[in-house]
């Protein structure tokens, strides 16, 4: 779910799944191609995925549609969004957010962990030095007051 912008869990023989796929394919050319998993063609893995989706979404039926990790619902929900004029703007706006998140994740993955450790050491050292200077200043003030 996290790796795909538009995701459809479907069954190859389901007319509702076909309707949802056609609708998304008519829009996706502008944005992102949907990733489709035909659960009935995946054997026991398809059954496991459908059980997981039921647990996660409380939806037993297909299609089970996600856009940018947000659960949309089934074909009727998708058509209602489209008829209200909300589907394409949702895909576009979520696409921008999704691409920014993916860019950040790629930067994170490519960042050398030794650099992060170095950065952490610098920050901790700066905090330690600040605490040391404050305590030193306080000691000097206490000595002046005693004199």
Backbone as JSON Lines, residues from 0, in Angstrom:
{"i":0,"aa":"X","n":[0.84,-1.19,0.0],"ca":[0.0,0.0,0.0],"c":[0.87,1.24,0.0]}
{"i":1,"aa":"X","n":[1.97,1.2,0.74],"ca":[2.84,2.38,0.85],"c":[3.6,2.67,-0.45]}
{"i":2,"aa":"X","n":[3.83,1.65,-1.25],"ca":[4.69,1.82,-2.43],"c":[3.94,2.28,-3.68]}
{"i":3,"aa":"X","n":[2.61,2.22,-3.67],"ca":[1.85,2.51,-4.88],"c":[0.9,3.67,-4.66]}
{"i":4,"aa":"X","n":[0.91,4.63,-5.59],"ca":[0.05,5.8,-5.47],"c":[-1.42,5.43,-5.61]}
{"i":5,"aa":"X","n":[-1.76,4.68,-6.65],"ca":[-3.13,4.2,-6.84],"c":[-3.08,2.69,-6.84]}
{"i":6,"aa":"X","n":[-3.84,2.09,-5.94],"ca":[-3.78,0.65,-5.73],"c":[-5.19,0.08,-5.73]}
{"i":7,"aa":"X","n":[-5.38,-0.98,-6.52],"ca":[-6.68,-1.63,-6.59],"c":[-6.5,-3.11,-6.28]}
{"i":8,"aa":"X","n":[-7.19,-3.59,-5.25],"ca":[-7.28,-5.03,-4.99],"c":[-8.57,-5.46,-5.65]}
{"i":9,"aa":"X","n":[-8.47,-6.41,-6.56],"ca":[-9.56,-6.72,-7.47],"c":[-9.69,-8.23,-7.62]}
{"i":10,"aa":"X","n":[-10.73,-8.64,-8.34],"ca":[-10.84,-10.02,-8.82],"c":[-11.15,-9.92,-10.31]}
{"i":11,"aa":"X","n":[-10.48,-10.72,-11.08],"ca":[-10.52,-10.58,-12.55],"c":[-11.93,-10.73,-13.12]}
{"i":12,"aa":"X","n":[-12.81,-11.45,-12.44],"ca":[-14.16,-11.69,-12.96],"c":[-15.2,-10.71,-12.4]}
{"i":13,"aa":"X","n":[-14.8,-9.81,-11.53],"ca":[-15.75,-8.95,-10.83],"c":[-16.12,-7.73,-11.68]}
{"i":14,"aa":"X","n":[-17.42,-7.54,-11.99],"ca":[-17.83,-6.38,-12.8],"c":[-17.59,-5.04,-12.09]}
{"i":15,"aa":"X","n":[-17.69,-5.02,-10.76],"ca":[-17.45,-3.78,-10.01],"c":[-15.97,-3.4,-10.08]}
{"i":16,"aa":"X","n":[-15.11,-4.41,-10.0],"ca":[-13.67,-4.16,-10.14],"c":[-13.35,-3.63,-11.52]}
{"i":17,"aa":"X","n":[-13.97,-4.2,-12.54],"ca":[-13.74,-3.76,-13.91],"c":[-14.17,-2.3,-14.08]}
{"i":18,"aa":"X","n":[-15.32,-1.94,-13.51],"ca":[-15.81,-0.56,-13.6],"c":[-14.83,0.41,-12.94]}
{"i":19,"aa":"X","n":[-14.31,0.05,-11.76],"ca":[-13.34,0.91,-11.05],"c":[-12.04,1.04,-11.83]}
{"i":20,"aa":"X","n":[-11.56,-0.07,-12.38],"ca":[-10.3,-0.04,-13.15],"c":[-10.44,0.84,-14.39]}
{"i":21,"aa":"X","n":[-11.57,0.73,-15.08],"ca":[-11.79,1.56,-16.28],"c":[-11.83,3.04,-15.91]}
{"i":22,"aa":"X","n":[-12.51,3.37,-14.82],"ca":[-12.59,4.77,-14.4],"c":[-11.21,5.31,-14.06]}
{"i":23,"aa":"X","n":[-10.44,4.57,-13.27],"ca":[-9.1,5.04,-12.89],"c":[-8.16,5.09,-14.09]}
{"i":24,"aa":"X","n":[-8.29,4.15,-15.0],"ca":[-7.44,4.18,-16.19],"c":[-7.75,5.39,-17.07]}
{"i":25,"aa":"X","n":[-8.99,5.85,-17.06],"ca":[-9.33,7.03,-17.86],"c":[-8.73,8.3,-17.26]}
{"i":26,"aa":"X","n":[-8.46,8.28,-15.97],"ca":[-7.88,9.45,-15.29],"c":[-6.37,9.33,-15.16]}
{"i":27,"aa":"X","n":[-5.86,8.14,-14.96],"ca":[-4.45,7.94,-14.57],"c":[-3.45,8.45,-15.59]}
{"i":28,"aa":"X","n":[-3.81,8.5,-16.85],"ca":[-2.84,8.91,-17.87],"c":[-2.22,10.26,-17.55]}
{"i":29,"aa":"X","n":[-2.97,11.06,-16.83],"ca":[-2.48,12.39,-16.46],"c":[-1.58,12.33,-15.23]}
{"i":30,"aa":"X","n":[-1.71,11.27,-14.44],"ca":[-1.06,11.28,-13.13],"c":[-0.19,10.05,-12.88]}
{"i":31,"aa":"X","n":[-0.84,8.93,-12.62],"ca":[-0.11,7.75,-12.17],"c":[-0.89,6.5,-12.56]}
{"i":32,"aa":"X","n":[-0.19,5.49,-13.04],"ca":[-0.86,4.25,-13.43],"c":[-1.23,3.44,-12.19]}
{"i":33,"aa":"X","n":[-2.48,2.97,-12.13],"ca":[-2.88,2.17,-10.96],"c":[-2.14,0.82,-10.94]}
{"i":34,"aa":"X","n":[-1.83,0.37,-9.76],"ca":[-1.27,-0.97,-9.56],"c":[-2.45,-1.86,-9.19]}
{"i":35,"aa":"X","n":[-2.64,-2.94,-9.92],"ca":[-3.79,-3.82,-9.71],"c":[-3.31,-5.19,-9.25]}
{"i":36,"aa":"X","n":[-3.91,-5.68,-8.18],"ca":[-3.67,-7.05,-7.72],"c":[-4.96,-7.83,-7.91]}
{"i":37,"aa":"X","n":[-4.91,-8.85,-8.77],"ca":[-6.07,-9.71,-9.0],"c":[-6.0,-10.84,-7.97]}
{"i":38,"aa":"X","n":[-6.74,-10.7,-6.9],"ca":[-6.62,-11.61,-5.76],"c":[-6.96,-13.05,-6.12]}
{"i":39,"aa":"X","n":[-7.92,-13.26,-7.03],"ca":[-8.31,-14.62,-7.39],"c":[-7.23,-15.35,-8.2]}
{"i":40,"aa":"X","n":[-6.27,-14.61,-8.72],"ca":[-5.2,-15.23,-9.51],"c":[-3.92,-15.44,-8.69]}
{"i":41,"aa":"X","n":[-3.99,-15.13,-7.4],"ca":[-2.8,-15.17,-6.56],"c":[-2.78,-16.36,-5.6]}
{"i":42,"aa":"X","n":[-3.74,-17.26,-5.72],"ca":[-3.78,-18.43,-4.86],"c":[-4.01,-18.07,-3.4]}
{"i":43,"aa":"X","n":[-3.32,-18.79,-2.52],"ca":[-3.51,-18.57,-1.08],"c":[-3.02,-17.19,-0.64]}
{"i":44,"aa":"X","n":[-2.05,-16.63,-1.37],"ca":[-1.58,-15.29,-1.04],"c":[-2.71,-14.27,-1.24]}
{"i":45,"aa":"X","n":[-3.51,-14.45,-2.28],"ca":[-4.65,-13.58,-2.52],"c":[-5.66,-13.66,-1.39]}
{"i":46,"aa":"X","n":[-5.88,-14.87,-0.88],"ca":[-6.8,-15.05,0.25],"c":[-6.25,-14.36,1.5]}
{"i":47,"aa":"X","n":[-4.95,-14.49,1.72],"ca":[-4.32,-13.83,2.87],"c":[-4.43,-12.31,2.77]}
{"i":48,"aa":"X","n":[-4.21,-11.79,1.56],"ca":[-4.31,-10.34,1.36],"c":[-5.74,-9.87,1.61]}
{"i":49,"aa":"X","n":[-6.72,-10.64,1.12],"ca":[-8.11,-10.24,1.32],"c":[-8.48,-10.28,2.81]}
{"i":50,"aa":"X","n":[-7.95,-11.24,3.54],"ca":[-8.19,-11.3,4.99],"c":[-7.56,-10.09,5.69]}
{"i":51,"aa":"X","n":[-6.36,-9.73,5.26],"ca":[-5.69,-8.55,5.83],"c":[-6.48,-7.28,5.53]}
{"i":52,"aa":"X","n":[-6.96,-7.16,4.29],"ca":[-7.75,-5.98,3.91],"c":[-9.03,-5.88,4.72]}
{"i":53,"aa":"X","n":[-9.67,-7.01,4.97],"ca":[-10.88,-7.01,5.8],"c":[-10.57,-6.5,7.19]}
{"i":54,"aa":"X","n":[-9.45,-6.96,7.74],"ca":[-9.03,-6.51,9.07],"c":[-8.72,-5.02,9.08]}
{"i":55,"aa":"X","n":[-8.04,-4.56,8.05],"ca":[-7.6,-3.16,8.0],"c":[-8.73,-2.19,7.63]}
{"i":56,"aa":"X","n":[-9.56,-2.57,6.66],"ca":[-10.55,-1.63,6.12],"c":[-11.99,-1.95,6.52]}
{"i":57,"aa":"X","n":[-12.21,-3.12,7.08],"ca":[-13.56,-3.6,7.41],"c":[-14.41,-3.77,6.15]}
{"i":58,"aa":"X","n":[-13.74,-3.93,5.03],"ca":[-14.42,-4.13,3.74],"c":[-14.08,-5.51,3.22]}
{"i":59,"aa":"X","n":[-15.12,-6.34,3.03],"ca":[-14.91,-7.71,2.57],"c":[-14.88,-7.81,1.04]}
{"i":60,"aa":"X","n":[-15.51,-6.85,0.36],"ca":[-15.7,-6.94,-1.08],"c":[-14.56,-6.32,-1.87]}
{"i":61,"aa":"X","n":[-14.52,-6.67,-3.16],"ca":[-13.61,-6.02,-4.1],"c":[-14.45,-5.23,-5.07]}
{"i":62,"aa":"X","n":[-13.91,-4.2,-5.67],"ca":[-12.54,-3.73,-5.5],"c":[-12.35,-3.03,-4.16]}
{"i":63,"aa":"X","n":[-11.13,-3.06,-3.7],"ca":[-10.73,-2.36,-2.49],"c":[-9.65,-1.38,-2.94]}
{"i":64,"aa":"X","n":[-9.96,-0.09,-2.9],"ca":[-9.14,0.91,-3.59],"c":[-8.46,1.84,-2.59]}
{"i":65,"aa":"X","n":[-7.17,2.11,-2.86],"ca":[-6.38,3.05,-2.07],"c":[-5.79,4.09,-3.02]}
{"i":66,"aa":"X","n":[-5.8,5.34,-2.58],"ca":[-5.12,6.4,-3.31],"c":[-4.19,7.09,-2.32]}
{"i":67,"aa":"X","n":[-2.89,7.05,-2.61],"ca":[-1.85,7.63,-1.74],"c":[-2.03,7.16,-0.3]}
{"i":68,"aa":"X","n":[-2.21,5.87,-0.15],"ca":[-2.32,5.19,1.14],"c":[-3.64,5.42,1.85]}
{"i":69,"aa":"X","n":[-4.53,6.23,1.3],"ca":[-5.84,6.48,1.91],"c":[-6.85,5.5,1.32]}
{"i":70,"aa":"X","n":[-7.59,4.84,2.2],"ca":[-8.6,3.89,1.74],"c":[-9.78,4.66,1.17]}
{"i":71,"aa":"X","n":[-10.12,4.39,-0.08],"ca":[-11.24,5.06,-0.75],"c":[-12.52,4.25,-0.59]}
{"i":72,"aa":"X","n":[-12.4,2.93,-0.66],"ca":[-13.57,2.06,-0.57],"c":[-13.67,1.22,-1.82]}
{"i":73,"aa":"X","n":[-14.91,1.04,-2.29],"ca":[-15.15,0.21,-3.46],"c":[-15.48,1.03,-4.69]}
{"i":74,"aa":"X","n":[-16.05,0.34,-5.7],"ca":[-16.35,0.99,-6.98],"c":[-17.38,2.1,-6.82]}
{"i":75,"aa":"X","n":[-18.43,1.86,-6.04],"ca":[-19.45,2.89,-5.85],"c":[-18.87,4.14,-5.2]}
{"i":76,"aa":"X","n":[-17.99,3.95,-4.22],"ca":[-17.35,5.09,-3.56],"c":[-16.5,5.88,-4.56]}
{"i":77,"aa":"X","n":[-15.79,5.15,-5.4],"ca":[-14.94,5.78,-6.41],"c":[-15.78,6.58,-7.41]}
{"i":78,"aa":"X","n":[-16.87,5.97,-7.88],"ca":[-17.76,6.64,-8.84],"c":[-18.39,7.88,-8.2]}
{"i":79,"aa":"X","n":[-18.8,7.77,-6.93],"ca":[-19.38,8.93,-6.24],"c":[-18.39,10.08,-6.15]}
{"i":80,"aa":"X","n":[-17.13,9.76,-5.84],"ca":[-16.09,10.8,-5.81],"c":[-15.92,11.44,-7.19]}
{"i":81,"aa":"X","n":[-15.93,10.6,-8.21],"ca":[-15.77,11.1,-9.59],"c":[-16.95,11.99,-9.98]}
{"i":82,"aa":"X","n":[-18.17,11.54,-9.7],"ca":[-19.37,12.31,-10.06],"c":[-19.44,13.63,-9.31]}
{"i":83,"aa":"X","n":[-18.87,13.67,-8.11],"ca":[-18.85,14.91,-7.33],"c":[-17.72,15.83,-7.76]}
{"i":84,"aa":"X","n":[-16.89,15.36,-8.7],"ca":[-15.76,16.17,-9.17],"c":[-14.59,16.19,-8.21]}
{"i":85,"aa":"X","n":[-14.56,15.24,-7.28],"ca":[-13.52,15.24,-6.26],"c":[-12.4,14.23,-6.53]}
{"i":86,"aa":"X","n":[-12.63,13.29,-7.41],"ca":[-11.64,12.22,-7.6],"c":[-10.34,12.72,-8.22]}
{"i":87,"aa":"X","n":[-10.43,13.4,-9.35],"ca":[-9.2,13.85,-10.02],"c":[-8.41,14.84,-9.16]}
{"i":88,"aa":"X","n":[-9.07,15.85,-8.54],"ca":[-8.3,16.73,-7.65],"c":[-7.66,15.97,-6.49]}
{"i":89,"aa":"X","n":[-8.37,14.95,-5.98],"ca":[-7.81,14.15,-4.88],"c":[-6.56,13.42,-5.35]}
{"i":90,"aa":"X","n":[-6.63,12.84,-6.53],"ca":[-5.48,12.1,-7.06],"c":[-4.32,13.06,-7.3]}
{"i":91,"aa":"X","n":[-4.6,14.22,-7.87],"ca":[-3.54,15.19,-8.17],"c":[-2.9,15.7,-6.89]}
{"i":92,"aa":"X","n":[-3.71,16.14,-5.92],"ca":[-3.13,16.71,-4.69],"c":[-2.41,15.65,-3.89]}
{"i":93,"aa":"X","n":[-2.99,14.47,-3.8],"ca":[-2.31,13.4,-3.07],"c":[-1.07,12.95,-3.81]}
{"i":94,"aa":"X","n":[-1.09,13.05,-5.13],"ca":[0.08,12.68,-5.92],"c":[1.25,13.58,-5.58]}
{"i":95,"aa":"X","n":[0.99,14.88,-5.43],"ca":[2.07,15.81,-5.08],"c":[2.64,15.48,-3.7]}
{"i":96,"aa":"X","n":[1.75,15.28,-2.74],"ca":[2.19,14.93,-1.38],"c":[2.96,13.62,-1.41]}
{"i":97,"aa":"X","n":[2.41,12.63,-2.1],"ca":[3.01,11.31,-2.18],"c":[4.41,11.37,-2.79]}
{"i":98,"aa":"X","n":[4.57,12.18,-3.86],"ca":[5.89,12.27,-4.49],"c":[6.89,12.96,-3.57]}
{"i":99,"aa":"X","n":[6.44,13.95,-2.79],"ca":[7.35,14.61,-1.84],"c":[7.77,13.64,-0.74]}
{"i":100,"aa":"X","n":[6.82,12.85,-0.26],"ca":[7.15,11.85,0.77],"c":[8.16,10.85,0.21]}
{"i":101,"aa":"X","n":[7.94,10.39,-1.02],"ca":[8.87,9.44,-1.63],"c":[10.25,10.03,-1.83]}
{"i":102,"aa":"X","n":[10.33,11.31,-2.22],"ca":[11.64,11.97,-2.37],"c":[12.35,12.01,-1.03]}
{"i":103,"aa":"X","n":[11.62,12.37,0.04],"ca":[12.21,12.42,1.37],"c":[12.7,11.04,1.79]}
{"i":104,"aa":"X","n":[11.91,10.0,1.52],"ca":[12.31,8.64,1.88],"c":[13.57,8.23,1.13]}
{"i":105,"aa":"X","n":[13.67,8.61,-0.16],"ca":[14.87,8.27,-0.94],"c":[16.09,8.99,-0.38]}
{"i":106,"aa":"X","n":[15.91,10.24,0.02],"ca":[17.02,10.98,0.63],"c":[17.44,10.28,1.91]}
{"i":107,"aa":"X","n":[16.44,9.87,2.71],"ca":[16.74,9.17,3.96],"c":[17.49,7.88,3.69]}
{"i":108,"aa":"X","n":[17.04,7.11,2.69],"ca":[17.68,5.83,2.38],"c":[19.1,6.03,1.88]}
{"i":109,"aa":"X","n":[19.34,7.11,1.16],"ca":[20.66,7.35,0.58],"c":[21.62,8.06,1.53]}
{"i":110,"aa":"X","n":[21.1,8.57,2.63],"ca":[21.96,9.27,3.58],"c":[22.8,8.26,4.33]}
{"i":111,"aa":"X","n":[24.08,8.51,4.37],"ca":[25.01,7.63,5.06],"c":[24.74,7.7,6.56]}
{"i":112,"aa":"X","n":[24.6,6.55,7.21],"ca":[24.3,6.54,8.64],"c":[25.44,7.13,9.46]}
{"i":113,"aa":"X","n":[26.67,7.06,8.97],"ca":[27.79,7.65,9.71],"c":[27.64,9.17,9.77]}
{"i":114,"aa":"X","n":[27.07,9.77,8.73],"ca":[26.81,11.21,8.76],"c":[25.79,11.55,9.84]}
{"i":115,"aa":"X","n":[24.75,10.73,9.95],"ca":[23.73,10.97,10.97],"c":[24.32,10.83,12.37]}
{"i":116,"aa":"X","n":[25.2,9.87,12.56],"ca":[25.86,9.7,13.86],"c":[26.74,10.91,14.15]}
{"i":117,"aa":"X","n":[27.48,11.37,13.16],"ca":[28.32,12.56,13.32],"c":[27.46,13.77,13.71]}
{"i":118,"aa":"X","n":[26.34,13.94,13.02],"ca":[25.44,15.05,13.31],"c":[24.91,14.96,14.74]}
{"i":119,"aa":"X","n":[24.55,13.78,15.17],"ca":[24.08,13.58,16.54],"c":[25.17,13.93,17.55]}
{"i":120,"aa":"X","n":[26.41,13.53,17.28],"ca":[27.53,13.85,18.17],"c":[27.73,15.35,18.27]}
{"i":121,"aa":"X","n":[27.65,16.05,17.14],"ca":[27.81,17.51,17.13],"c":[26.73,18.16,17.98]}
{"i":122,"aa":"X","n":[25.5,17.72,17.82],"ca":[24.38,18.31,18.58],"c":[24.54,18.05,20.07]}
{"i":123,"aa":"X","n":[24.85,16.81,20.43],"ca":[25.02,16.47,21.85],"c":[26.2,17.24,22.44]}
{"i":124,"aa":"X","n":[27.28,17.37,21.67],"ca":[28.44,18.13,22.15],"c":[28.09,19.59,22.38]}
{"i":125,"aa":"X","n":[27.33,20.18,21.49],"ca":[26.93,21.58,21.64],"c":[26.07,21.76,22.89]}
{"i":126,"aa":"X","n":[25.17,20.84,23.12],"ca":[24.33,20.91,24.32],"c":[25.19,20.77,25.57]}
{"i":127,"aa":"X","n":[26.11,19.8,25.55],"ca":[27.0,19.6,26.7],"c":[27.86,20.82,26.97]}
{"i":128,"aa":"X","n":[28.4,21.43,25.93],"ca":[29.23,22.63,26.09],"c":[28.41,23.77,26.68]}
{"i":129,"aa":"X","n":[27.19,23.94,26.21],"ca":[26.32,25.0,26.74],"c":[26.05,24.79,28.22]}
{"i":130,"aa":"X","n":[25.76,23.58,28.61],"ca":[25.52,23.28,30.03],"c":[26.78,23.55,30.84]}
{"i":131,"aa":"X","n":[27.93,23.13,30.32],"ca":[29.2,23.35,31.02],"c":[29.45,24.84,31.23]}
{"i":132,"aa":"X","n":[29.25,25.66,30.17],"ca":[29.49,27.11,30.26],"c":[28.54,27.75,31.28]}
{"i":133,"aa":"X","n":[27.31,27.32,31.3],"ca":[26.35,27.89,32.25],"c":[26.73,27.54,33.68]}
{"i":134,"aa":"X","n":[27.16,26.31,33.89],"ca":[27.53,25.93,35.26],"c":[28.81,26.65,35.69]}
{"i":135,"aa":"X","n":[29.74,26.84,34.75],"ca":[30.98,27.57,35.04],"c":[30.66,29.02,35.4]}
{"i":136,"aa":"X","n":[29.76,29.65,34.63],"ca":[29.36,31.04,34.92],"c":[28.69,31.13,36.28]}
{"i":137,"aa":"X","n":[27.87,30.14,36.61],"ca":[27.19,30.15,37.9],"c":[28.2,30.0,39.04]}
{"i":138,"aa":"X","n":[29.22,29.17,38.85],"ca":[30.26,29.02,39.87],"c":[31.01,30.33,40.07]}
{"i":139,"aa":"X","n":[31.31,31.03,38.99],"ca":[32.02,32.31,39.1],"c":[31.16,33.34,39.83]}
{"i":140,"aa":"X","n":[29.86,33.35,39.56],"ca":[28.96,34.28,40.26],"c":[28.91,33.97,41.75]}
{"i":141,"aa":"X","n":[28.88,32.7,42.09],"ca":[28.84,32.3,43.49],"c":[30.11,32.72,44.22]}
{"i":142,"aa":"X","n":[31.29,32.6,43.54],"ca":[32.55,33.01,44.15],"c":[32.58,34.52,44.38]}
{"i":143,"aa":"X","n":[32.09,35.31,43.42],"ca":[32.07,36.77,43.56],"c":[31.16,37.19,44.71]}
{"i":144,"aa":"X","n":[30.05,36.48,44.9],"ca":[29.13,36.82,45.98],"c":[29.75,36.53,47.34]}
{"i":145,"aa":"X","n":[30.58,35.51,47.44],"ca":[31.22,35.16,48.7],"c":[32.29,36.16,49.07]}
{"i":146,"aa":"X","n":[32.87,36.85,48.11],"ca":[33.96,37.79,48.38],"c":[33.42,39.07,48.81]}
